[in-house]
Amino acid sequence: MIVDIVFGFLGAGKTTFITRVLKEWGSKEKTVVLVNEFGEVGIDGELLAAQGGNVVEMPSGCICCTLQADFRSQLLDICRTIGPERVVIEPTGVATIAQVRSIIEAQLFEDTIREINDIMIADATGFMGLYKANRHFVESQVENADVVLLNKCDKVDKTKAMVIRSAISAINPDITVLTAEFGAVDWADYRLALSAAPRSDRIRIEDEHDRVHDAVDNSMATADNQLHDHFHEEEDALGYESYGSVFRDPSFDRSALEAFFEELNESNSGIGEIVRAKGIFRLGDRGILMELASGELSFQPMGQVKESKVSIIGKALNREKIAAELERCAAGED
């Protein structure tokens, strides 16, 4: 079985890329997508399932920390009951990839998993700002990647894209950086990049194998030990919180929703510092996907949806104001 860990910061385009992976390999290989979102309401799992993917959603929490045991059990269950040829794992946008990988490399999977690929999705429009604000977190992600997909290159000029590629290569000179728009990649180049990825530091080396096994066992056995603190310090430093809500009955007003998402994008809105917002909303007999990522709004029509749901991630969230604004959007008020 092949395991692809598709990671990247919030709004980088992980779900869009995985959708393309399903289109490329889904009909050729038995593929399962394991999604772990940041926040109490999941959106990505539903979007991927709508594309025909075999999707398993993890509950709210982080698979590199509080959900380690659940993640390990879920992966074992997938191996035993489905027996896929490929598992695509989408961790939360603030997960610590070193810990996710160490769990996958544990001894109980060594006869099942023959290859692990770490694919980082980076947002060309926001990478440098994220790097300046969270240097240690970004460097950790890049250092643990086999391939970096620099997404949204259509949103920046060629000079800026080259500067970002140089910055990524300076952090990890051994990886290949591929450019992309809307998560689209040349699959021949992608396969070549993965095959060329250096794997000398992988778990296949016996001494490293034993060390990582011990680290995983210790971190699972003791919730507050030194290893746990070290692996999770990057996420804690980011300081993000989430707001999520599900609406089973009301229909929403599109113009009111657009105004609300535009308000989320304003720094002086009084709602908080929003880094990511995504929602599926029922508009009468049809649906719409609304997203805010890297300061840009996007709207995508959908078919019928049974219920509306929204997930908002940021800092210092004004939950009362968010709830009130959503209630007005559901009522169609200005």
PDB file of C-alpha atoms in Angstrom, residues 6-290:
ATOM      1  CA  VAL A   6      -0.841  15.780   1.559  1.00  0.00           C
ATOM      2  CA  PHE A   7      -0.173  18.654   3.931  1.00  0.00           C
ATOM      3  CA  GLY A   8       0.061  22.410   3.849  1.00  0.00           C
ATOM      4  CA  PHE A   9      -1.169  25.473   5.654  1.00  0.00           C
ATOM      5  CA  LEU A  10      -4.835  26.422   5.830  1.00  0.00           C
ATOM      6  CA  GLY A  11      -6.243  27.325   2.411  1.00  0.00           C
ATOM      7  CA  ALA A  12      -3.185  26.236   0.411  1.00  0.00           C
ATOM      8  CA  GLY A  13      -5.268  24.010  -1.872  1.00  0.00           C
ATOM      9  CA  LYS A  14      -4.890  20.534  -0.355  1.00  0.00           C
ATOM     10  CA  THR A  15      -8.465  19.445  -1.063  1.00  0.00           C
ATOM     11  CA  THR A  16      -8.313  20.713  -4.647  1.00  0.00           C
ATOM     12  CA  PHE A  17      -5.110  18.748  -5.247  1.00  0.00           C
ATOM     13  CA  ILE A  18      -6.537  15.582  -3.673  1.00  0.00           C
ATOM     14  CA  THR A  19      -9.584  15.917  -5.935  1.00  0.00           C
ATOM     15  CA  ARG A  20      -7.208  15.826  -8.887  1.00  0.00           C
ATOM     16  CA  VAL A  21      -5.398  12.810  -7.406  1.00  0.00           C
ATOM     17  CA  LEU A  22      -8.731  10.973  -7.233  1.00  0.00           C
ATOM     18  CA  LYS A  23      -9.431  11.788 -10.871  1.00  0.00           C
ATOM     19  CA  GLU A  24      -5.950  10.643 -11.891  1.00  0.00           C
ATOM     20  CA  TRP A  25      -5.672   7.448  -9.826  1.00  0.00           C
ATOM     21  CA  GLY A  26      -9.122   6.802  -8.389  1.00  0.00           C
ATOM     22  CA  SER A  27     -10.278   4.626 -11.285  1.00  0.00           C
ATOM     23  CA  LYS A  28      -6.914   2.827 -11.525  1.00  0.00           C
ATOM     24  CA  GLU A  29      -6.288   2.098  -7.865  1.00  0.00           C
ATOM     25  CA  LYS A  30      -8.460   1.379  -4.854  1.00  0.00           C
ATOM     26  CA  THR A  31      -7.962   4.662  -3.018  1.00  0.00           C
ATOM     27  CA  VAL A  32      -9.115   5.875   0.386  1.00  0.00           C
ATOM     28  CA  VAL A  33      -8.857   9.465   1.611  1.00  0.00           C
ATOM     29  CA  LEU A  34      -8.457  10.004   5.361  1.00  0.00           C
ATOM     30  CA  VAL A  35      -9.352  13.592   6.287  1.00  0.00           C
ATOM     31  CA  ASN A  36      -8.604  15.315   9.597  1.00  0.00           C
ATOM     32  CA  GLU A  37      -9.770  18.932   9.638  1.00  0.00           C
ATOM     33  CA  PHE A  38      -9.036  21.681  12.116  1.00  0.00           C
ATOM     34  CA  GLY A  39     -12.265  22.598  13.849  1.00  0.00           C
ATOM     35  CA  GLU A  40     -15.453  20.937  14.959  1.00  0.00           C
ATOM     36  CA  VAL A  41     -17.225  21.008  11.579  1.00  0.00           C
ATOM     37  CA  GLY A  42     -15.762  19.163   8.588  1.00  0.00           C
ATOM     38  CA  ILE A  43     -16.184  20.465   5.054  1.00  0.00           C
ATOM     39  CA  ASP A  44     -13.458  18.799   3.004  1.00  0.00           C
ATOM     40  CA  GLY A  45     -14.699  15.249   3.548  1.00  0.00           C
ATOM     41  CA  GLU A  46     -18.065  16.081   2.036  1.00  0.00           C
ATOM     42  CA  LEU A  47     -16.449  17.829  -0.926  1.00  0.00           C
ATOM     43  CA  LEU A  48     -14.173  14.877  -1.658  1.00  0.00           C
ATOM     44  CA  ALA A  49     -16.998  12.375  -1.241  1.00  0.00           C
ATOM     45  CA  ALA A  50     -19.014  14.384  -3.768  1.00  0.00           C
ATOM     46  CA  GLN A  51     -16.223  13.678  -6.267  1.00  0.00           C
ATOM     47  CA  GLY A  52     -16.728   9.951  -5.807  1.00  0.00           C
ATOM     48  CA  GLY A  53     -13.918   9.455  -3.326  1.00  0.00           C
ATOM     49  CA  ASN A  54     -13.929   6.778  -0.627  1.00  0.00           C
ATOM     50  CA  VAL A  55     -13.576   9.195   2.298  1.00  0.00           C
ATOM     51  CA  VAL A  56     -13.032   8.538   6.008  1.00  0.00           C
ATOM     52  CA  GLU A  57     -13.288  11.571   8.303  1.00  0.00           C
ATOM     53  CA  MET A  58     -11.494  11.872  11.618  1.00  0.00           C
ATOM     54  CA  PRO A  59     -13.262  13.768  14.410  1.00  0.00           C
ATOM     55  CA  SER A  60     -12.297  17.247  15.568  1.00  0.00           C
ATOM     56  CA  GLY A  61      -8.795  17.310  16.953  1.00  0.00           C
ATOM     57  CA  CYS A  62      -5.283  16.816  15.634  1.00  0.00           C
ATOM     58  CA  ILE A  63      -4.012  13.406  14.505  1.00  0.00           C
ATOM     59  CA  CYS A  64      -0.463  14.407  15.439  1.00  0.00           C
ATOM     60  CA  CYS A  65      -1.476  14.977  19.050  1.00  0.00           C
ATOM     61  CA  THR A  66      -4.841  14.344  20.729  1.00  0.00           C
ATOM     62  CA  LEU A  67      -6.042  11.824  18.127  1.00  0.00           C
ATOM     63  CA  GLN A  68      -2.886   9.726  17.801  1.00  0.00           C
ATOM     64  CA  ALA A  69      -4.513   6.516  19.036  1.00  0.00           C
ATOM     65  CA  ASP A  70      -7.666   7.128  16.972  1.00  0.00           C
ATOM     66  CA  PHE A  71      -5.570   7.802  13.882  1.00  0.00           C
ATOM     67  CA  ARG A  72      -3.577   4.616  14.326  1.00  0.00           C
ATOM     68  CA  SER A  73      -6.761   2.569  14.892  1.00  0.00           C
ATOM     69  CA  GLN A  74      -8.514   4.163  11.913  1.00  0.00           C
ATOM     70  CA  LEU A  75      -5.580   3.449   9.621  1.00  0.00           C
ATOM     71  CA  LEU A  76      -5.448  -0.159  10.796  1.00  0.00           C
ATOM     72  CA  ASP A  77      -9.183  -0.520  10.196  1.00  0.00           C
ATOM     73  CA  ILE A  78      -8.830   0.869   6.670  1.00  0.00           C
ATOM     74  CA  CYS A  79      -6.036  -1.611   5.917  1.00  0.00           C
ATOM     75  CA  ARG A  80      -8.013  -4.581   7.241  1.00  0.00           C
ATOM     76  CA  THR A  81     -11.515  -3.848   5.972  1.00  0.00           C
ATOM     77  CA  ILE A  82     -10.896  -2.017   2.690  1.00  0.00           C
ATOM     78  CA  GLY A  83      -7.392  -3.061   1.721  1.00  0.00           C
ATOM     79  CA  PRO A  84      -6.694  -0.039  -0.508  1.00  0.00           C
ATOM     80  CA  GLU A  85      -3.749   0.279  -2.852  1.00  0.00           C
ATOM     81  CA  ARG A  86      -3.359   3.938  -1.903  1.00  0.00           C
ATOM     82  CA  VAL A  87      -4.320   5.959   1.177  1.00  0.00           C
ATOM     83  CA  VAL A  88      -4.261   9.744   0.873  1.00  0.00           C
ATOM     84  CA  ILE A  89      -4.041  11.457   4.263  1.00  0.00           C
ATOM     85  CA  GLU A  90      -5.037  15.106   4.611  1.00  0.00           C
ATOM     86  CA  PRO A  91      -4.023  16.314   8.095  1.00  0.00           C
ATOM     87  CA  THR A  92      -5.176  19.614   9.511  1.00  0.00           C
ATOM     88  CA  GLY A  93      -3.518  22.725   8.132  1.00  0.00           C
ATOM     89  CA  VAL A  94      -1.647  23.170  11.414  1.00  0.00           C
ATOM     90  CA  ALA A  95      -0.526  19.568  11.972  1.00  0.00           C
ATOM     91  CA  THR A  96       3.087  18.666  12.714  1.00  0.00           C
ATOM     92  CA  ILE A  97       4.040  16.361   9.861  1.00  0.00           C
ATOM     93  CA  ALA A  98       7.034  14.759  11.575  1.00  0.00           C
ATOM     94  CA  GLN A  99       4.708  13.258  14.167  1.00  0.00           C
ATOM     95  CA  VAL A 100       2.102  12.142  11.620  1.00  0.00           C
ATOM     96  CA  ARG A 101       4.785  10.320   9.707  1.00  0.00           C
ATOM     97  CA  SER A 102       6.271   8.689  12.793  1.00  0.00           C
ATOM     98  CA  ILE A 103       2.873   7.153  13.595  1.00  0.00           C
ATOM     99  CA  ILE A 104       2.533   5.768  10.066  1.00  0.00           C
ATOM    100  CA  GLU A 105       6.046   4.332  10.242  1.00  0.00           C
ATOM    101  CA  ALA A 106       5.273   2.387  13.423  1.00  0.00           C
ATOM    102  CA  GLN A 107       6.083  -1.313  13.358  1.00  0.00           C
ATOM    103  CA  LEU A 108       2.500  -2.523  13.057  1.00  0.00           C
ATOM    104  CA  PHE A 109       2.321  -1.065   9.519  1.00  0.00           C
ATOM    105  CA  GLU A 110       5.698  -2.242   8.232  1.00  0.00           C
ATOM    106  CA  ASP A 111       4.252  -5.261   6.374  1.00  0.00           C
ATOM    107  CA  THR A 112       1.423  -3.214   4.870  1.00  0.00           C
ATOM    108  CA  ILE A 113       2.886   0.115   3.749  1.00  0.00           C
ATOM    109  CA  ARG A 114       5.542  -0.100   1.053  1.00  0.00           C
ATOM    110  CA  GLU A 115       5.918   3.601   0.279  1.00  0.00           C
ATOM    111  CA  ILE A 116       5.216   6.896   2.039  1.00  0.00           C
ATOM    112  CA  ASN A 117       5.171  10.178   0.147  1.00  0.00           C
ATOM    113  CA  ASP A 118       5.132  13.584   1.852  1.00  0.00           C
ATOM    114  CA  ILE A 119       3.570  16.160  -0.465  1.00  0.00           C
ATOM    115  CA  MET A 120       3.471  19.747   0.762  1.00  0.00           C
ATOM    116  CA  ILE A 121       1.035  22.190  -0.848  1.00  0.00           C
ATOM    117  CA  ALA A 122       2.262  25.778  -0.540  1.00  0.00           C
ATOM    118  CA  ASP A 123       0.220  28.878  -1.353  1.00  0.00           C
ATOM    119  CA  ALA A 124       2.249  31.206  -3.573  1.00  0.00           C
ATOM    120  CA  THR A 125       0.160  34.210  -2.524  1.00  0.00           C
ATOM    121  CA  GLY A 126       0.723  33.780   1.206  1.00  0.00           C
ATOM    122  CA  PHE A 127       3.877  31.695   1.652  1.00  0.00           C
ATOM    123  CA  MET A 128       6.318  34.511   2.403  1.00  0.00           C
ATOM    124  CA  GLY A 129       3.979  36.157   4.895  1.00  0.00           C
ATOM    125  CA  LEU A 130       3.438  32.840   6.664  1.00  0.00           C
ATOM    126  CA  TYR A 131       7.174  32.173   6.656  1.00  0.00           C
ATOM    127  CA  LYS A 132       7.946  35.535   8.260  1.00  0.00           C
ATOM    128  CA  ALA A 133       5.253  35.089  10.917  1.00  0.00           C
ATOM    129  CA  ASN A 134       5.870  31.396  11.706  1.00  0.00           C
ATOM    130  CA  ARG A 135       9.406  30.608  10.591  1.00  0.00           C
ATOM    131  CA  HIS A 136       9.925  27.469  12.666  1.00  0.00           C
ATOM    132  CA  PHE A 137       6.599  25.946  11.623  1.00  0.00           C
ATOM    133  CA  VAL A 138       7.201  26.544   7.902  1.00  0.00           C
ATOM    134  CA  GLU A 139      10.779  25.269   7.999  1.00  0.00           C
ATOM    135  CA  SER A 140       9.625  22.114   9.770  1.00  0.00           C
ATOM    136  CA  GLN A 141       7.006  21.473   7.083  1.00  0.00           C
ATOM    137  CA  VAL A 142       9.418  22.048   4.194  1.00  0.00           C
ATOM    138  CA  GLU A 143      12.167  19.951   5.779  1.00  0.00           C
ATOM    139  CA  ASN A 144       9.765  17.009   6.058  1.00  0.00           C
ATOM    140  CA  ALA A 145       8.489  17.213   2.471  1.00  0.00           C
ATOM    141  CA  ASP A 146       9.482  14.997  -0.448  1.00  0.00           C
ATOM    142  CA  VAL A 147       7.885  17.315  -2.994  1.00  0.00           C
ATOM    143  CA  VAL A 148       6.521  20.842  -2.668  1.00  0.00           C
ATOM    144  CA  LEU A 149       3.670  21.857  -4.932  1.00  0.00           C
ATOM    145  CA  LEU A 150       3.715  25.648  -5.176  1.00  0.00           C
ATOM    146  CA  ASN A 151       0.039  26.299  -5.851  1.00  0.00           C
ATOM    147  CA  LYS A 152      -1.840  29.427  -7.000  1.00  0.00           C
ATOM    148  CA  CYS A 153       1.023  30.562  -9.212  1.00  0.00           C
ATOM    149  CA  ASP A 154      -1.540  32.225 -11.463  1.00  0.00           C
ATOM    150  CA  LYS A 155      -2.072  34.740  -8.623  1.00  0.00           C
ATOM    151  CA  VAL A 156       1.542  35.986  -8.507  1.00  0.00           C
ATOM    152  CA  ASP A 157       4.047  37.190 -11.075  1.00  0.00           C
ATOM    153  CA  LYS A 158       6.906  34.978 -12.242  1.00  0.00           C
ATOM    154  CA  THR A 159       9.511  36.898 -10.252  1.00  0.00           C
ATOM    155  CA  LYS A 160       7.704  36.336  -6.961  1.00  0.00           C
ATOM    156  CA  ALA A 161       7.206  32.649  -7.774  1.00  0.00           C
ATOM    157  CA  MET A 162      10.955  32.323  -8.392  1.00  0.00           C
ATOM    158  CA  VAL A 163      11.740  34.032  -5.087  1.00  0.00           C
ATOM    159  CA  ILE A 164       9.453  31.622  -3.224  1.00  0.00           C
ATOM    160  CA  ARG A 165      10.975  28.611  -4.966  1.00  0.00           C
ATOM    161  CA  SER A 166      14.433  29.847  -3.968  1.00  0.00           C
ATOM    162  CA  ALA A 167      13.319  30.284  -0.349  1.00  0.00           C
ATOM    163  CA  ILE A 168      11.918  26.744  -0.254  1.00  0.00           C
ATOM    164  CA  SER A 169      15.067  25.306  -1.834  1.00  0.00           C
ATOM    165  CA  ALA A 170      17.202  27.168   0.699  1.00  0.00           C
ATOM    166  CA  ILE A 171      15.340  25.388   3.496  1.00  0.00           C
ATOM    167  CA  ASN A 172      15.516  21.966   1.845  1.00  0.00           C
ATOM    168  CA  PRO A 173      17.902  21.769  -1.148  1.00  0.00           C
ATOM    169  CA  ASP A 174      17.046  18.104  -1.810  1.00  0.00           C
ATOM    170  CA  ILE A 175      13.380  18.491  -2.754  1.00  0.00           C
ATOM    171  CA  THR A 176      11.714  19.300  -6.047  1.00  0.00           C
ATOM    172  CA  VAL A 177       9.398  22.315  -6.219  1.00  0.00           C
ATOM    173  CA  LEU A 178       6.633  22.032  -8.818  1.00  0.00           C
ATOM    174  CA  THR A 179       4.474  25.002  -9.767  1.00  0.00           C
ATOM    175  CA  ALA A 180       0.724  24.652 -10.162  1.00  0.00           C
ATOM    176  CA  GLU A 181      -2.518  26.506 -10.738  1.00  0.00           C
ATOM    177  CA  PHE A 182      -5.741  25.290  -9.117  1.00  0.00           C
ATOM    178  CA  GLY A 183      -3.885  22.206  -7.856  1.00  0.00           C
ATOM    179  CA  ALA A 184      -3.142  20.994 -11.397  1.00  0.00           C
ATOM    180  CA  VAL A 185       0.244  19.376 -11.887  1.00  0.00           C
ATOM    181  CA  ASP A 186       2.000  17.576 -14.724  1.00  0.00           C
ATOM    182  CA  TRP A 187       1.663  13.985 -13.512  1.00  0.00           C
ATOM    183  CA  ALA A 188       4.810  12.826 -15.310  1.00  0.00           C
ATOM    184  CA  ASP A 189       6.829  15.525 -13.519  1.00  0.00           C
ATOM    185  CA  TYR A 190       5.084  14.670 -10.252  1.00  0.00           C
ATOM    186  CA  ARG A 191       5.932  10.965 -10.470  1.00  0.00           C
ATOM    187  CA  LEU A 192       9.513  11.785 -11.416  1.00  0.00           C
ATOM    188  CA  ALA A 193       9.853  14.135  -8.443  1.00  0.00           C
ATOM    189  CA  LEU A 194       8.588  11.482  -6.035  1.00  0.00           C
ATOM    190  CA  SER A 195      10.885   8.831  -7.476  1.00  0.00           C
ATOM    191  CA  ALA A 196      13.846  11.199  -7.125  1.00  0.00           C
ATOM    192  CA  ALA A 197      13.043  12.154  -3.526  1.00  0.00           C
ATOM    193  CA  PRO A 198      15.920  11.322  -1.137  1.00  0.00           C
ATOM    194  CA  ARG A 199      14.910   8.527   1.204  1.00  0.00           C
ATOM    195  CA  SER A 200      18.157   7.848   3.036  1.00  0.00           C
ATOM    196  CA  ASP A 201      16.672   9.209   6.268  1.00  0.00           C
ATOM    197  CA  ARG A 202      13.559   7.072   6.036  1.00  0.00           C
ATOM    198  CA  ILE A 203      12.444   4.410   8.457  1.00  0.00           C
ATOM    199  CA  ARG A 204      13.868   1.665   6.255  1.00  0.00           C
ATOM    200  CA  ILE A 205      17.190   2.239   7.975  1.00  0.00           C
ATOM    201  CA  GLU A 206      17.098  -0.097  10.959  1.00  0.00           C
ATOM    202  CA  ASP A 207      18.543   2.223  13.631  1.00  0.00           C
ATOM    203  CA  GLU A 208      16.166   5.026  12.681  1.00  0.00           C
ATOM    204  CA  HIS A 209      13.354   2.483  12.536  1.00  0.00           C
ATOM    205  CA  ASP A 210      13.853   1.485  16.159  1.00  0.00           C
ATOM    206  CA  ARG A 211      14.260   5.085  17.327  1.00  0.00           C
ATOM    207  CA  VAL A 212      10.997   6.226  15.786  1.00  0.00           C
ATOM    208  CA  HIS A 213       9.133   3.190  17.161  1.00  0.00           C
ATOM    209  CA  ASP A 214      10.306   4.096  20.640  1.00  0.00           C
ATOM    210  CA  ALA A 215       9.350   7.739  20.132  1.00  0.00           C
ATOM    211  CA  VAL A 216       5.839   6.854  18.987  1.00  0.00           C
ATOM    212  CA  ASP A 217       5.283   4.414  21.850  1.00  0.00           C
ATOM    213  CA  ASN A 218       6.496   6.940  24.396  1.00  0.00           C
ATOM    214  CA  SER A 219       4.378   9.783  23.029  1.00  0.00           C
ATOM    215  CA  MET A 220       1.247   7.644  23.058  1.00  0.00           C
ATOM    216  CA  ALA A 221       1.912   6.321  26.544  1.00  0.00           C
ATOM    217  CA  THR A 222       2.629   9.667  28.186  1.00  0.00           C
ATOM    218  CA  ALA A 223       0.501  12.609  27.102  1.00  0.00           C
ATOM    219  CA  ASP A 224       2.664  15.284  28.667  1.00  0.00           C
ATOM    220  CA  ASN A 225       6.176  14.012  28.065  1.00  0.00           C
ATOM    221  CA  GLN A 226       8.962  15.990  26.428  1.00  0.00           C
ATOM    222  CA  LEU A 227       8.495  14.478  22.951  1.00  0.00           C
ATOM    223  CA  HIS A 228       4.814  15.435  22.897  1.00  0.00           C
ATOM    224  CA  ASP A 229       5.618  19.027  23.799  1.00  0.00           C
ATOM    225  CA  HIS A 230       8.335  19.257  21.179  1.00  0.00           C
ATOM    226  CA  PHE A 231       6.266  17.934  18.294  1.00  0.00           C
ATOM    227  CA  HIS A 232       3.271  20.089  19.079  1.00  0.00           C
ATOM    228  CA  GLU A 233       4.995  23.348  19.901  1.00  0.00           C
ATOM    229  CA  GLU A 234       4.611  24.664  16.340  1.00  0.00           C
ATOM    230  CA  GLU A 235       0.848  24.257  16.365  1.00  0.00           C
ATOM    231  CA  ASP A 236       0.455  25.795  19.793  1.00  0.00           C
ATOM    232  CA  ALA A 237       2.508  28.796  18.688  1.00  0.00           C
ATOM    233  CA  LEU A 238       0.118  29.471  15.815  1.00  0.00           C
ATOM    234  CA  GLY A 239      -2.649  30.131  18.326  1.00  0.00           C
ATOM    235  CA  TYR A 240      -5.637  29.496  16.063  1.00  0.00           C
ATOM    236  CA  GLU A 241      -9.176  28.692  17.142  1.00  0.00           C
ATOM    237  CA  SER A 242     -12.205  27.627  15.154  1.00  0.00           C
ATOM    238  CA  TYR A 243     -15.896  28.324  14.912  1.00  0.00           C
ATOM    239  CA  GLY A 244     -18.174  25.746  13.331  1.00  0.00           C
ATOM    240  CA  SER A 245     -21.896  25.377  12.915  1.00  0.00           C
ATOM    241  CA  VAL A 246     -24.384  23.127  11.102  1.00  0.00           C
ATOM    242  CA  PHE A 247     -27.801  24.320   9.909  1.00  0.00           C
ATOM    243  CA  ARG A 248     -30.231  21.531   9.056  1.00  0.00           C
ATOM    244  CA  ASP A 249     -33.368  23.511   8.211  1.00  0.00           C
ATOM    245  CA  PRO A 250     -32.918  27.062   6.935  1.00  0.00           C
ATOM    246  CA  SER A 251     -32.195  28.187   3.404  1.00  0.00           C
ATOM    247  CA  PHE A 252     -29.654  30.982   3.037  1.00  0.00           C
ATOM    248  CA  ASP A 253     -29.616  34.182   1.030  1.00  0.00           C
ATOM    249  CA  ARG A 254     -26.672  34.354  -1.370  1.00  0.00           C
ATOM    250  CA  SER A 255     -26.225  38.129  -1.342  1.00  0.00           C
ATOM    251  CA  ALA A 256     -26.234  38.158   2.462  1.00  0.00           C
ATOM    252  CA  LEU A 257     -23.665  35.345   2.521  1.00  0.00           C
ATOM    253  CA  GLU A 258     -21.404  37.166   0.086  1.00  0.00           C
ATOM    254  CA  ALA A 259     -21.583  40.287   2.249  1.00  0.00           C
ATOM    255  CA  PHE A 260     -20.745  38.215   5.328  1.00  0.00           C
ATOM    256  CA  PHE A 261     -17.694  36.583   3.706  1.00  0.00           C
ATOM    257  CA  GLU A 262     -16.511  39.966   2.515  1.00  0.00           C
ATOM    258  CA  GLU A 263     -16.840  41.194   6.089  1.00  0.00           C
ATOM    259  CA  LEU A 264     -14.729  38.241   7.276  1.00  0.00           C
ATOM    260  CA  ASN A 265     -12.017  39.484   4.956  1.00  0.00           C
ATOM    261  CA  GLU A 266     -11.923  42.945   6.549  1.00  0.00           C
ATOM    262  CA  SER A 267      -9.333  43.570   9.248  1.00  0.00           C
ATOM    263  CA  ASN A 268     -11.587  45.995  11.174  1.00  0.00           C
ATOM    264  CA  SER A 269     -14.767  43.896  11.079  1.00  0.00           C
ATOM    265  CA  GLY A 270     -14.730  43.150  14.798  1.00  0.00           C
ATOM    266  CA  ILE A 271     -15.115  39.436  14.009  1.00  0.00           C
ATOM    267  CA  GLY A 272     -11.483  38.526  14.567  1.00  0.00           C
ATOM    268  CA  GLU A 273      -8.361  37.795  12.531  1.00  0.00           C
ATOM    269  CA  ILE A 274      -9.669  35.299   9.971  1.00  0.00           C
ATOM    270  CA  VAL A 275      -7.186  33.071   8.143  1.00  0.00           C
ATOM    271  CA  ARG A 276      -9.632  30.571   6.633  1.00  0.00           C
ATOM    272  CA  ALA A 277     -13.380  30.297   6.150  1.00  0.00           C
ATOM    273  CA  LYS A 278     -15.287  27.682   4.219  1.00  0.00           C
ATOM    274  CA  GLY A 279     -18.969  26.853   4.043  1.00  0.00           C
ATOM    275  CA  ILE A 280     -21.500  24.774   2.133  1.00  0.00           C
ATOM    276  CA  PHE A 281     -24.884  26.491   2.095  1.00  0.00           C
ATOM    277  CA  ARG A 282     -28.325  25.520   0.883  1.00  0.00           C
ATOM    278  CA  LEU A 283     -29.899  28.142  -1.363  1.00  0.00           C
ATOM    279  CA  GLY A 284     -33.407  26.846  -1.885  1.00  0.00           C
ATOM    280  CA  ASP A 285     -33.147  23.737  -4.067  1.00  0.00           C
ATOM    281  CA  ARG A 286     -29.426  24.124  -4.780  1.00  0.00           C
ATOM    282  CA  GLY A 287     -26.185  24.661  -2.925  1.00  0.00           C
ATOM    283  CA  ILE A 288     -23.075  26.795  -3.007  1.00  0.00           C
ATOM    284  CA  LEU A 289     -19.518  26.441  -1.705  1.00  0.00           C
ATOM    285  CA  MET A 290     -18.057  29.669  -0.330  1.00  0.00           C
TER     286      MET A 290
END
